[in-house]
């Protein structure tokens, strides 16, 4: 009898016995990190709003006007006018209303300014007497050495 043939050489599995280390997955932030990020972005946004508030006012006003005039422009567009012509007509109508309001309110504003200018000296005298009374009360409470002599001389 013949000896058994040797077994075939073992085939190596192309996969390693242990998987290689995987690349790190997406990093997730902790709850405190997310909260800090949100609060920081909110603070930065509020700071920018405060910083640019004088510049942003006309843009906010224009956005409000556009928001309220959009339904009218859409309606005019459905009636057959182009969007540009509808916007031009709406802006012209808005300017006409503003001019009409100015012309109607102008006499009232002039009368109010005239009344203010007529009463202004009495307002100034009233404020001056109130300040003098407050200075007298403070001088009595804290003593005459607490006030500068120039303040006493103005009475």
Coordinates of C-alpha atoms in Angstrom, one line a residue:
X1 CA 0.0 0.0 0.0
X2 CA 1.0 3.4 -0.8
X3 CA 1.4 6.1 1.8
X4 CA -1.2 8.8 1.8
X5 CA -0.3 11.8 -0.2
X6 CA 0.6 14.8 1.9
X7 CA -2.2 17.2 2.5
X8 CA -2.3 20.3 0.3
X9 CA -0.7 23.3 1.7
X10 CA -3.1 25.3 3.9
X11 CA -4.5 28.2 2.0
X12 CA -4.1 31.5 3.8
X13 CA -7.2 33.4 4.4
X14 CA -6.8 36.8 2.9
X15 CA -8.6 38.3 5.9
X16 CA -6.4 38.7 8.9
X17 CA -7.3 37.0 12.1
X18 CA -7.8 40.3 13.9
X19 CA -9.4 43.2 12.1
X20 CA -7.1 46.2 11.6
X21 CA -7.8 49.2 13.7
X22 CA -10.6 51.3 12.2
X23 CA -10.4 54.9 11.4
X24 CA -11.9 57.0 14.1
X25 CA -15.5 57.8 13.3
X26 CA -17.2 61.2 13.4
X27 CA -16.4 63.0 16.6
X28 CA -19.4 63.9 18.8
X29 CA -19.4 66.8 21.2
X30 CA -20.5 66.5 24.7
X31 CA -23.7 68.2 25.9
X32 CA -21.6 71.0 27.7
X33 CA -19.6 71.6 24.5
X34 CA -22.8 71.9 22.4
X35 CA -24.4 74.2 25.0
X36 CA -21.2 76.4 25.1
X37 CA -21.1 76.6 21.3
X38 CA -24.8 77.6 21.1
X39 CA -24.5 80.2 23.8
X40 CA -21.3 81.6 22.3
X41 CA -22.9 81.9 18.8
X42 CA -26.0 83.5 20.4
X43 CA -23.8 86.0 22.3
X44 CA -21.8 86.8 19.1
X45 CA -25.0 87.2 17.1
X46 CA -26.5 89.6 19.7
X47 CA -23.3 91.5 19.8
X48 CA -23.3 91.9 16.1
X49 CA -26.9 93.0 16.1
X50 CA -26.0 95.6 18.7
X51 CA -22.9 96.7 16.8
X52 CA -24.6 97.1 13.5
X53 CA -28.0 98.2 14.8
X54 CA -27.8 101.7 13.2
X55 CA -26.8 100.3 9.9
X56 CA -29.5 97.5 10.0
X57 CA -32.5 99.7 10.6
X58 CA -33.1 100.7 7.0
X59 CA -32.7 97.1 5.9
X60 CA -35.2 95.8 8.5
X61 CA -37.6 98.6 7.5
X62 CA -37.3 97.7 3.8
X63 CA -37.8 94.0 4.7
X64 CA -41.0 94.8 6.6
X65 CA -42.3 97.0 3.7
X66 CA -41.5 94.2 1.2
X67 CA -43.2 91.6 3.4
X68 CA -46.4 93.6 3.6
X69 CA -46.4 94.7 -0.1
X70 CA -45.7 91.2 -1.4
X71 CA -49.3 89.9 -1.4
X72 CA -50.4 93.0 -3.4
X73 CA -47.6 92.5 -5.9
X74 CA -48.6 88.8 -6.2
X75 CA -52.2 89.7 -6.8
X76 CA -51.3 92.3 -9.5
X77 CA -49.1 89.7 -11.1
X78 CA -52.0 87.3 -11.3
X79 CA -54.0 90.1 -12.9
X80 CA -51.5 90.2 -15.8
X81 CA -49.0 92.9 -14.8
X82 CA -45.4 91.9 -14.7
X83 CA -43.8 91.7 -11.3
X84 CA -41.5 94.7 -11.9
X85 CA -44.3 97.0 -13.0
X86 CA -46.4 95.8 -10.0
X87 CA -43.5 96.7 -7.7
X88 CA -43.0 100.0 -9.4
X89 CA -46.7 100.9 -9.0
X90 CA -46.7 99.8 -5.3
X91 CA -43.6 101.8 -4.5
X92 CA -45.1 104.8 -6.2
X93 CA -48.3 104.4 -4.3
X94 CA -46.4 104.1 -1.0
X95 CA -44.4 107.2 -1.7
X96 CA -47.6 109.1 -2.6
X97 CA -49.2 108.0 0.7
X98 CA -46.1 109.1 2.6
X99 CA -46.1 112.5 0.9
X100 CA -49.8 112.9 1.6
X101 CA -49.3 112.1 5.2
X102 CA -46.4 114.6 5.4
X103 CA -48.6 117.3 3.8
X104 CA -51.5 116.6 6.2
X105 CA -49.3 116.4 9.3
X106 CA -47.0 119.4 8.5
X107 CA -49.3 122.1 9.9
X108 CA -49.8 120.1 13.1
X109 CA -46.1 119.5 13.5
X110 CA -45.4 123.3 13.0
X111 CA -48.1 124.2 15.6
X112 CA -46.6 121.7 18.1
X113 CA -43.1 123.1 17.6
X114 CA -44.3 126.6 18.0
X115 CA -46.0 125.7 21.3
X116 CA -42.8 124.0 22.5
X117 CA -40.7 127.0 21.6
X118 CA -43.2 129.3 23.5
X119 CA -43.1 127.1 26.6
X120 CA -39.4 126.3 26.5
X121 CA -38.2 129.1 28.8
X122 CA -40.7 128.1 31.5
X123 CA -39.5 124.5 31.2
X124 CA -35.9 125.5 31.5
X125 CA -36.7 127.7 34.6
X126 CA -38.6 124.8 36.2
X127 CA -35.7 122.4 35.6
X128 CA -33.3 125.0 37.0
X129 CA -35.4 125.5 40.2
X130 CA -35.7 121.8 40.7
X131 CA -31.9 121.4 40.4
X132 CA -31.4 124.3 42.9
X133 CA -33.8 122.7 45.4
X134 CA -32.0 119.3 45.0
X135 CA -28.6 121.0 45.5
X136 CA -29.9 122.8 48.7
X137 CA -31.3 119.6 50.1
X138 CA -28.0 117.7 49.4
X139 CA -26.0 120.6 50.9
X140 CA -28.1 120.4 54.0
X141 CA -27.7 116.6 54.2
X142 CA -23.9 116.3 53.5
X143 CA -22.7 119.8 54.6
X144 CA -21.4 122.7 52.6
X145 CA -17.9 121.3 52.3
X146 CA -19.2 118.5 50.1
X147 CA -20.0 120.9 47.2
X148 CA -17.8 123.0 45.1
X149 CA -18.0 126.7 45.5
X150 CA -18.8 127.1 41.8
X151 CA -22.1 125.2 42.4
X152 CA -23.1 127.5 45.3
X153 CA -22.3 130.6 43.3
X154 CA -24.7 129.6 40.5
X155 CA -27.7 129.8 42.7

